[in-house]
PDB file of C-alpha atoms and ligand atoms in Angstrom:
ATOM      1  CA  UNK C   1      -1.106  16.897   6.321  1.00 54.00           C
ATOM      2  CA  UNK C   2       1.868  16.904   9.201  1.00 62.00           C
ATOM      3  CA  UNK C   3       4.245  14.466   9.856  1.00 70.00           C
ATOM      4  CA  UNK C   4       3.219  11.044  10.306  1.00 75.00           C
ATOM      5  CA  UNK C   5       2.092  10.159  14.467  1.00 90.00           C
ATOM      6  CA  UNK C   6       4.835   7.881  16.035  1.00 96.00           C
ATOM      7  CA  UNK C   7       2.847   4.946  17.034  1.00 98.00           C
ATOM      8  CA  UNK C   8       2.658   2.133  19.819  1.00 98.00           C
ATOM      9  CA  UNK C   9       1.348  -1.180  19.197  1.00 98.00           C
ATOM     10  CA  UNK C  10       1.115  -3.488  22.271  1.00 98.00           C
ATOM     11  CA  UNK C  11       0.617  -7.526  21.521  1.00 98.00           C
ATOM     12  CA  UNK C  12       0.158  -9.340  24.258  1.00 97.00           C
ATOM     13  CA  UNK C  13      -0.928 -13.081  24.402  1.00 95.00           C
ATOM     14  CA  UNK C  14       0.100 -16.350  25.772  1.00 91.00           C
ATOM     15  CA  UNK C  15       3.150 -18.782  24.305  1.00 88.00           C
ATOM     16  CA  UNK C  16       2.637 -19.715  21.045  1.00 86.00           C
ATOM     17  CA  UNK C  17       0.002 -17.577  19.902  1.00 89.00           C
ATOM     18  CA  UNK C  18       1.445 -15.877  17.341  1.00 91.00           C
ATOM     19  CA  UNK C  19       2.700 -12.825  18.726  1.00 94.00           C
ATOM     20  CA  UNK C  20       6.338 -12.857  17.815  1.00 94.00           C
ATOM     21  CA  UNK C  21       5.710 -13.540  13.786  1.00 94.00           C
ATOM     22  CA  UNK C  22       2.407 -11.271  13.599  1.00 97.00           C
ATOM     23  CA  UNK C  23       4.949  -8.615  15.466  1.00 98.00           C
ATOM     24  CA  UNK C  24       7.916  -9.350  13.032  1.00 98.00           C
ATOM     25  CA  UNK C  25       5.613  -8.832  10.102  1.00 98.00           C
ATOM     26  CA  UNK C  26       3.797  -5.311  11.105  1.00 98.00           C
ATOM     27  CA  UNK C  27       7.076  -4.354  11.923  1.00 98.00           C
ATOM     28  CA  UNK C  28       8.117  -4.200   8.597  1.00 98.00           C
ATOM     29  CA  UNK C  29       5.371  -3.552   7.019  1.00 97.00           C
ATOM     30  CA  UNK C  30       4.977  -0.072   9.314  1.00 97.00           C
ATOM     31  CA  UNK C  31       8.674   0.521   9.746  1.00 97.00           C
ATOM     32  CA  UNK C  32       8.252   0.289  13.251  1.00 98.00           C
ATOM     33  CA  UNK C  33      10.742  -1.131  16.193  1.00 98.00           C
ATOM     34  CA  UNK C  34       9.872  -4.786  16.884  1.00 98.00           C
ATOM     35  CA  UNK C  35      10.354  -5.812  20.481  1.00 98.00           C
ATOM     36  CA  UNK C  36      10.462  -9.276  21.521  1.00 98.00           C
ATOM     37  CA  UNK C  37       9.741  -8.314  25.703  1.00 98.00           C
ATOM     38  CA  UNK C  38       9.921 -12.109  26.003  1.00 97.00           C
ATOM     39  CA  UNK C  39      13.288 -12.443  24.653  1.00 98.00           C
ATOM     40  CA  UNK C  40      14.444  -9.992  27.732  1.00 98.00           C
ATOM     41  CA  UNK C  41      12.720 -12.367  30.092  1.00 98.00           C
ATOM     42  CA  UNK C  42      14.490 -15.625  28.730  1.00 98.00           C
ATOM     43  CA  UNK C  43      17.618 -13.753  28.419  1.00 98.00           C
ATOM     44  CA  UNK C  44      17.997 -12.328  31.902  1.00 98.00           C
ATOM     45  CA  UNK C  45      16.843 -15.951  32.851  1.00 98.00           C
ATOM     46  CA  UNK C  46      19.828 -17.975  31.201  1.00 98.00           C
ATOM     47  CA  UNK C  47      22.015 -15.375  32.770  1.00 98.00           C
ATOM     48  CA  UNK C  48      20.334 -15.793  36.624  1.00 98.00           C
ATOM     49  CA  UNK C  49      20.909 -19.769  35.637  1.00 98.00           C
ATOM     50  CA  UNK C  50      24.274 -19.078  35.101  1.00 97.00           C
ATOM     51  CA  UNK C  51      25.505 -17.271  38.088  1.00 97.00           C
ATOM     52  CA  UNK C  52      23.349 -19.682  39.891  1.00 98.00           C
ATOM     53  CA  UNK C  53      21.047 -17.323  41.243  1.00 98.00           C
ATOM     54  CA  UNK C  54      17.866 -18.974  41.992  1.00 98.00           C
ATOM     55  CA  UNK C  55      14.412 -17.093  42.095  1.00 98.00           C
ATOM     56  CA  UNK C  56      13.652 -18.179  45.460  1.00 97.00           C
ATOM     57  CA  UNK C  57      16.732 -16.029  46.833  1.00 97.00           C
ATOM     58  CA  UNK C  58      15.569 -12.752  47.352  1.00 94.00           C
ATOM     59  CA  UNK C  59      18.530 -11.174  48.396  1.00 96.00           C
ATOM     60  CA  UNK C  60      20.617 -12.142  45.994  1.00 97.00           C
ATOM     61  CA  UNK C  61      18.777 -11.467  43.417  1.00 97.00           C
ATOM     62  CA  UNK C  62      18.373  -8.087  44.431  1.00 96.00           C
ATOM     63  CA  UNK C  63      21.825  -7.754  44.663  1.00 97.00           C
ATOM     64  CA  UNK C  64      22.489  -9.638  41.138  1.00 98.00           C
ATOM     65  CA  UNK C  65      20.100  -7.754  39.482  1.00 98.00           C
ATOM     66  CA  UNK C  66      21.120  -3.727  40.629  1.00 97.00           C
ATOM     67  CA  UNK C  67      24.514  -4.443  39.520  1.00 97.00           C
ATOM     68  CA  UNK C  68      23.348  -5.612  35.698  1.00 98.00           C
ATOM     69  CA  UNK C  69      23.010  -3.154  32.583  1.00 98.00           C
ATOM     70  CA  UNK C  70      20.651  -3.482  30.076  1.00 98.00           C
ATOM     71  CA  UNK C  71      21.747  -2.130  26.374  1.00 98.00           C
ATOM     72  CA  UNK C  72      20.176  -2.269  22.783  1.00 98.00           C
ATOM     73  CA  UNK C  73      21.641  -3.505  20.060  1.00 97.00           C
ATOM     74  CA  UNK C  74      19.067  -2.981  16.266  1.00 97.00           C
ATOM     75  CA  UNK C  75      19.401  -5.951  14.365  1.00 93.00           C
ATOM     76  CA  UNK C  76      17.367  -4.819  11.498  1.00 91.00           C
ATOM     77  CA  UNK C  77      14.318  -3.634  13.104  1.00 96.00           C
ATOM     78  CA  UNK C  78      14.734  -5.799  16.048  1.00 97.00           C
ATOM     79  CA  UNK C  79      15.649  -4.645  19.390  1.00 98.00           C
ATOM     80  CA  UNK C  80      18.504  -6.696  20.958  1.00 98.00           C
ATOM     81  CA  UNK C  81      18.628  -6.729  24.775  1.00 98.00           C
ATOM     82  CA  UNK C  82      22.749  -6.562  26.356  1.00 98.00           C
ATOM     83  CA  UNK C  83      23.023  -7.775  29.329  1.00 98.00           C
ATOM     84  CA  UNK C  84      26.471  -6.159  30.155  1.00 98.00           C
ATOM     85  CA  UNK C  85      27.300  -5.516  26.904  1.00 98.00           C
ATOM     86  CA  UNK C  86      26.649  -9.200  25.688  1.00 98.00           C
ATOM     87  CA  UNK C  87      24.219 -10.014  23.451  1.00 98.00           C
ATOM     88  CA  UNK C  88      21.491 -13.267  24.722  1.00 97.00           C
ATOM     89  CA  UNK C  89      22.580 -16.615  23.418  1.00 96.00           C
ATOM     90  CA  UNK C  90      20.760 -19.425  21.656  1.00 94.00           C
ATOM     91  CA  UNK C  91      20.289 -21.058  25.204  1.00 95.00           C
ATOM     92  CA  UNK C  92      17.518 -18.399  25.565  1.00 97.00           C
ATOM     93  CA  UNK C  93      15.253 -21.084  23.167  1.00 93.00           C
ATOM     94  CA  UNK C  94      16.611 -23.948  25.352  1.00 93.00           C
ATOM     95  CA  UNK C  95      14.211 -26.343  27.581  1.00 91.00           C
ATOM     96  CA  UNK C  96      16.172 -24.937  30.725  1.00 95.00           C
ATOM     97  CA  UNK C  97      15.184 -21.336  29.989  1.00 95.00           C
ATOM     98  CA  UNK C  98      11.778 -22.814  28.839  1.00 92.00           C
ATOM     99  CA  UNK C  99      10.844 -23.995  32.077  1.00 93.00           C
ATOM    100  CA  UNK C 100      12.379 -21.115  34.474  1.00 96.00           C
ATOM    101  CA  UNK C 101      11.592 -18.069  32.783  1.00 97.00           C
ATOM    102  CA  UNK C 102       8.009 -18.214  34.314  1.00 96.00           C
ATOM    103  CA  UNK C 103       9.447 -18.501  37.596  1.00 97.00           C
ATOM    104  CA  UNK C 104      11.831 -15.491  37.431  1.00 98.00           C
ATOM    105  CA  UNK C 105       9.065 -13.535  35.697  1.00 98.00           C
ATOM    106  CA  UNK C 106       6.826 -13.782  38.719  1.00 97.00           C
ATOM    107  CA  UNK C 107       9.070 -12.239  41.239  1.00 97.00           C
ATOM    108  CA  UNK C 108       7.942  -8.692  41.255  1.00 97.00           C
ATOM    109  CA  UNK C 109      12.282  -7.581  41.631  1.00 97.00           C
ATOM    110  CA  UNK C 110      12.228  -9.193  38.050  1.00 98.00           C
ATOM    111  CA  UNK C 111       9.618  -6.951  36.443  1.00 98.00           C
ATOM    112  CA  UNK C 112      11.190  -4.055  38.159  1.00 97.00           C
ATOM    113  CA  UNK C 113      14.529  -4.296  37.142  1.00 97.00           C
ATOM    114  CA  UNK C 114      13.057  -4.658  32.983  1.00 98.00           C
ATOM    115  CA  UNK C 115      10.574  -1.981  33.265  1.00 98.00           C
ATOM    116  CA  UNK C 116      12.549   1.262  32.637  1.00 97.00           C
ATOM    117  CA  UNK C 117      14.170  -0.663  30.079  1.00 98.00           C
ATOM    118  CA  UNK C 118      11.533  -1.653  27.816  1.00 98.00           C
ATOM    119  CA  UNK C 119       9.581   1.884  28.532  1.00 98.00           C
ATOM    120  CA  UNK C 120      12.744   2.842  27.112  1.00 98.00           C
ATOM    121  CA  UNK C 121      12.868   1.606  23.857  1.00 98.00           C
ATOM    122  CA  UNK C 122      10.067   4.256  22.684  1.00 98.00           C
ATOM    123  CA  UNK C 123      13.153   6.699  22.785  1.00 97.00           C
ATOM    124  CA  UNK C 124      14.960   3.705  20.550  1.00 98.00           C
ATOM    125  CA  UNK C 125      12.694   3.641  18.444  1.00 98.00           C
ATOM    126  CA  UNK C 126      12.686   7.567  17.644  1.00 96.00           C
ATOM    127  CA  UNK C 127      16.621   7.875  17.540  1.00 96.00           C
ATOM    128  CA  UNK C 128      16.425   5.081  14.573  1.00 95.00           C
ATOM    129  CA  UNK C 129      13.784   7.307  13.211  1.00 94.00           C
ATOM    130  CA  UNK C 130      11.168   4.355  12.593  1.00 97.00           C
ATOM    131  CA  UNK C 131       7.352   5.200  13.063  1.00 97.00           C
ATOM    132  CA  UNK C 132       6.518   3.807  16.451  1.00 98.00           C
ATOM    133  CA  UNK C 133       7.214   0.313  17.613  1.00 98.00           C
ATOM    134  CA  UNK C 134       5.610  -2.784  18.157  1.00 98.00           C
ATOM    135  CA  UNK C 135       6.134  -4.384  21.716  1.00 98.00           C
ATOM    136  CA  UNK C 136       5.117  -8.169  22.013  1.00 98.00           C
ATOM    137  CA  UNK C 137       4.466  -9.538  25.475  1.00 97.00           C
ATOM    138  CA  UNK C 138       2.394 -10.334  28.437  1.00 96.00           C
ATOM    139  CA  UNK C 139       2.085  -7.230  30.155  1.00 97.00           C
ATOM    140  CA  UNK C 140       2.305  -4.843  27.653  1.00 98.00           C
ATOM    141  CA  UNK C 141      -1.177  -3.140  27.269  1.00 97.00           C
ATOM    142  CA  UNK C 142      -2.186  -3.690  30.747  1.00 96.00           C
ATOM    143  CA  UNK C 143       1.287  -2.120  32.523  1.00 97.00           C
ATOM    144  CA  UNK C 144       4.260  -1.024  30.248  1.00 98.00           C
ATOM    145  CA  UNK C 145       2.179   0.963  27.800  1.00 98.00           C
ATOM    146  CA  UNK C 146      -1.289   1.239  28.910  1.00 97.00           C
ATOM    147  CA  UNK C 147      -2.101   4.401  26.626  1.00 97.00           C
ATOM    148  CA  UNK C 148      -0.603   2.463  23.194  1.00 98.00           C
ATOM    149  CA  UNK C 149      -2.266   3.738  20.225  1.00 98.00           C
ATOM    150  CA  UNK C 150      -3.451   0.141  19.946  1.00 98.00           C
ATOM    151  CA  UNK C 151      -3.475  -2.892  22.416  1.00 98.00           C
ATOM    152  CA  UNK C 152      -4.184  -6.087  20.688  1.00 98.00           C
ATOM    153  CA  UNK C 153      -4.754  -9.616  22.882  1.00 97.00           C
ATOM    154  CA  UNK C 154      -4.417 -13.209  20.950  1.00 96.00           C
ATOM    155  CA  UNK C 155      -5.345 -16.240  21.921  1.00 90.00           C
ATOM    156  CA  UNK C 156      -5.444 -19.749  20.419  1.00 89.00           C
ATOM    157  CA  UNK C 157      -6.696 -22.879  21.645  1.00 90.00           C
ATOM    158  CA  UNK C 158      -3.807 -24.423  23.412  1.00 86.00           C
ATOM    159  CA  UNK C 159      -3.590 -27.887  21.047  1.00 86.00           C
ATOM    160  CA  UNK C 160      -3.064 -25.402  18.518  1.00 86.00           C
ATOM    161  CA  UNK C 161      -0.134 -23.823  19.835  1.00 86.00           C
ATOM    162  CA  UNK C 162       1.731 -27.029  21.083  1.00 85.00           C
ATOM    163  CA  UNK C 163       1.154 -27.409  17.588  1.00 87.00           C
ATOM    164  CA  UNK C 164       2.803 -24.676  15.891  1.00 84.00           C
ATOM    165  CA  UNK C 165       5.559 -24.866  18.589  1.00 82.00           C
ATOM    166  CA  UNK C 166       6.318 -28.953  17.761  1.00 84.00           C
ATOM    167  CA  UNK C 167       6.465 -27.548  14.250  1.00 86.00           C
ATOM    168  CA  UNK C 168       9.422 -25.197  15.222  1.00 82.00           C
ATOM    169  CA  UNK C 169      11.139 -28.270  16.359  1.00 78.00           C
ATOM    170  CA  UNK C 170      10.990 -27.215  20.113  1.00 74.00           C
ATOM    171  CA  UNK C 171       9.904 -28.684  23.054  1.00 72.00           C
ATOM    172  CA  UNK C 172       8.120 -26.439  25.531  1.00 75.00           C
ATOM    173  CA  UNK C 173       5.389 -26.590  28.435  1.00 80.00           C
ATOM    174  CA  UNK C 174       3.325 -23.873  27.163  1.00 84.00           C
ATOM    175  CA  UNK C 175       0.557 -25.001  29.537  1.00 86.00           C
ATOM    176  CA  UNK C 176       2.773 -24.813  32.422  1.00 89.00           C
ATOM    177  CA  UNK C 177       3.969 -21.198  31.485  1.00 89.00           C
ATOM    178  CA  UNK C 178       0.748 -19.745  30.793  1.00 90.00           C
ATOM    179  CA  UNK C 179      -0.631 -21.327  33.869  1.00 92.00           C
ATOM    180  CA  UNK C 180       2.171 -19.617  36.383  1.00 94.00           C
ATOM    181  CA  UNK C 181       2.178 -16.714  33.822  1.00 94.00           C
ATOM    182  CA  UNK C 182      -1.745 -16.253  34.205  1.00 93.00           C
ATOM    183  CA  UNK C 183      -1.707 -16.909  38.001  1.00 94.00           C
ATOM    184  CA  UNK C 184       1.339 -14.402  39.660  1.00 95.00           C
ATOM    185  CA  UNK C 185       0.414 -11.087  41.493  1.00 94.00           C
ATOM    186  CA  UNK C 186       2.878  -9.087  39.700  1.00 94.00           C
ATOM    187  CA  UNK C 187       1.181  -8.446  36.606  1.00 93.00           C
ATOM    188  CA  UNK C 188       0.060 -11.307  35.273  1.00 93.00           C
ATOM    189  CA  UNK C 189      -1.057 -12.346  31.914  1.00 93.00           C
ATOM    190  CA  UNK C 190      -4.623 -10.970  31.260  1.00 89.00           C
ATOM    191  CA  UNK C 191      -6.484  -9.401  28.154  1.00 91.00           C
ATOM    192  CA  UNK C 192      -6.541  -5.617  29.463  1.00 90.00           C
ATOM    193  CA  UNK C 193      -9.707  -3.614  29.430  1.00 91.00           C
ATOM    194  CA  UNK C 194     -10.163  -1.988  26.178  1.00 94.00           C
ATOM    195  CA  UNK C 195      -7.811  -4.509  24.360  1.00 97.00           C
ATOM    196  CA  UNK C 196      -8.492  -5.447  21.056  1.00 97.00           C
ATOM    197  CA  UNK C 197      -9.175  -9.682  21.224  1.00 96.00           C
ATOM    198  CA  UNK C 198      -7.917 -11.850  18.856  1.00 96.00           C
ATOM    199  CA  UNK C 199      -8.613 -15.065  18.430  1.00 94.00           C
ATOM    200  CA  UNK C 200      -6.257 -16.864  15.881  1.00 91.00           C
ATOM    201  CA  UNK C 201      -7.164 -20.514  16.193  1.00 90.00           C
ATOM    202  CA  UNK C 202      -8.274 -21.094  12.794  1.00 91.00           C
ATOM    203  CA  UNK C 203      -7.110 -18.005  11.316  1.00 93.00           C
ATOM    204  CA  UNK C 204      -3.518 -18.056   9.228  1.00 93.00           C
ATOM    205  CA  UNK C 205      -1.107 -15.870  10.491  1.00 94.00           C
ATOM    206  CA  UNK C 206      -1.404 -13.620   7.329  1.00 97.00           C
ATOM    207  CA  UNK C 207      -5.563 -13.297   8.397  1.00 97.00           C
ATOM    208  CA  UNK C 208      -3.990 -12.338  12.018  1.00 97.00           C
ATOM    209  CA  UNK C 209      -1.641 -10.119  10.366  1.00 98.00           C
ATOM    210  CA  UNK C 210      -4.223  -8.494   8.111  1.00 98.00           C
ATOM    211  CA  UNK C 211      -6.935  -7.625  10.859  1.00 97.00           C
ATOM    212  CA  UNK C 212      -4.152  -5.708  12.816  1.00 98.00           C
ATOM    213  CA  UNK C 213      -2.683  -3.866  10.029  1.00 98.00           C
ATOM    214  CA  UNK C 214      -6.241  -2.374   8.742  1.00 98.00           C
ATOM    215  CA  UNK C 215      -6.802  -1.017  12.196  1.00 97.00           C
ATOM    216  CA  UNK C 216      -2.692   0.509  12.301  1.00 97.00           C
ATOM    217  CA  UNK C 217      -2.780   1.738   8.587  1.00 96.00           C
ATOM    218  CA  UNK C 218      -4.932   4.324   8.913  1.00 94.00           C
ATOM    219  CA  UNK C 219      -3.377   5.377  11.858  1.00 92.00           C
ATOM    220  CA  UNK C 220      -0.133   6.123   9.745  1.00 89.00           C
ATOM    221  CA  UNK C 221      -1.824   7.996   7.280  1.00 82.00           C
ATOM    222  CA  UNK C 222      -4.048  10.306   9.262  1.00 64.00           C
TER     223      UNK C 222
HETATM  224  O1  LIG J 301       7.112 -14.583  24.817  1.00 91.76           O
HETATM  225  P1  LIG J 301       7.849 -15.788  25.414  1.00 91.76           P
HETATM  226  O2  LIG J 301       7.009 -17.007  25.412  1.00 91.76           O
HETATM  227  O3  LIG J 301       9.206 -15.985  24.819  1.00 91.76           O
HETATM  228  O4  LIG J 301       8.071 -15.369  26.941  1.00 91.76           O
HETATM  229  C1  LIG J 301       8.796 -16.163  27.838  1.00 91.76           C
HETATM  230  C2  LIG J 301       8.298 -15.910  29.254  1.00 91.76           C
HETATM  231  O5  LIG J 301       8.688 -14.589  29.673  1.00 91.76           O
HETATM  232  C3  LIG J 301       6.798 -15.958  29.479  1.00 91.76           C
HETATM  233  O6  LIG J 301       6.317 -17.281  29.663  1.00 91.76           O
HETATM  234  C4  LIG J 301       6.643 -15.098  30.740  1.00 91.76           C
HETATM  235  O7  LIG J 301       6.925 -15.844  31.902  1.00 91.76           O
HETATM  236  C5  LIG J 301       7.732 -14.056  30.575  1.00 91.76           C
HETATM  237  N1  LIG J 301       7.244 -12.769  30.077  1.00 91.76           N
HETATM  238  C6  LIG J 301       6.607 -11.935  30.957  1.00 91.76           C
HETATM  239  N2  LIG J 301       6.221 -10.686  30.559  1.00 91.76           N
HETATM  240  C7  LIG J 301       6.433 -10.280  29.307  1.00 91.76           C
HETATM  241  C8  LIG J 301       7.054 -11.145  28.375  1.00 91.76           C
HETATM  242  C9  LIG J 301       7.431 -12.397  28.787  1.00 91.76           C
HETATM  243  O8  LIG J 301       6.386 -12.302  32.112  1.00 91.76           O
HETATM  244  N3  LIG J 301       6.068  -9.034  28.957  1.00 91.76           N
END
């Protein structure tokens, strides 16, 4: 038997349906990188917000965004984003970032300026010498890694994710995001061809957990 594959697992899905724990949890469970894509979204948001950089202003935007650098920082198995060496507040959770981040994330500059960057983390993920990594996102099976060794899509019914998102105590227009995040040109948020559907509305998170990881274990193993 050789050495064990490295392995990609791609999770897309909209907000709230259960991407970021079912990702935390295989990511243990495999030894593999977790990465939170949607954390580098709402980061690089709060930080437009602050420099007042709107994303209607093309230009300076451009301009904003060529001069920024993009780090890691591995917080366990978790893949920190830097934005010039700083790592993303707790206004990255706040409703200001909550209701922007969809905006940002539609102008095509945006996507651009993350792409190499979270491509990049595969090469993270092998200097740490984990197995592979787990990307959660939007656009992650259909354009970031299209050949993953597995591309899973979940959905839930929508009153079922403002659910679970009133029970983390936050307040956030998941129908709003999905809606512009389902709508934009520039890769928008679709189940790719080939994906592997999920849907978790009456499933617990350890059922969600458990379909994934019997498709990904033997993968490990072969
Ligand atoms: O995953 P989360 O809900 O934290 O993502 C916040 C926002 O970031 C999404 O609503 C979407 O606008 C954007 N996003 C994206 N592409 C990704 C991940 C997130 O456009 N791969």
């Amino acid at each position: 038997m050789g050495p064990s594959p490295f392995i990609i697992v791609a999770i897309d899905g909209g907000a709230a349906s259960g991407k970021s724990s079912s990702s935390r949890i295989l990511a243990e469970q495999f030894n593999l990188l977790h990465v939170d894509t949607g954390s580098f979204y709402r980061h690089l948001t709060a930080e437009l917000l602050r420099r007042r950089v709107p994303p209607t202003d093309a230009g300076a935007l451009e301009l904003t965004l060529a001069a920024l650098e993009f780090s890691t920082q591995i917080d366990g198995r978790s893949a920190r984003m830097l934005v010039d060496g700083a790592p993303a507040g707790d206004d990255i959770r706040s409703q200001d970032v909550n209701s922007m981040v969809s905006h940002y994330a539609a102008v095509p500059a945006v996507r651009a300026a993350l792409l190499a960057y979270q491509r990049g983390q595969r090469e993270v993920a092998q200097q740490h010498n984990l197995r592979g990594l787990v990307m959660e996102g939007r656009d992650i099976g259909s354009v970031i890694f299209p050949d993953a060794t597995f591309r899973f899509f979940l959905h839930a019914d929508p009153l079922e994710r403002a659910k679970r998102r009133a029970a983390e105590g936050q307040t956030d227009s998941i129908t709003e995001r999905d809606r512009l995040d389902s709508s934009r040109k520039a890769s928008p948020l679709t189940c790719p061809q080939g994906a592997i559907d999920i849907d978790s509305t009456s499933l617990t998170l350890d059922q969600v957990v458990a379909k994934m990881a019997a498709l990904i274990a033997p993968a490990l193993t072969a």
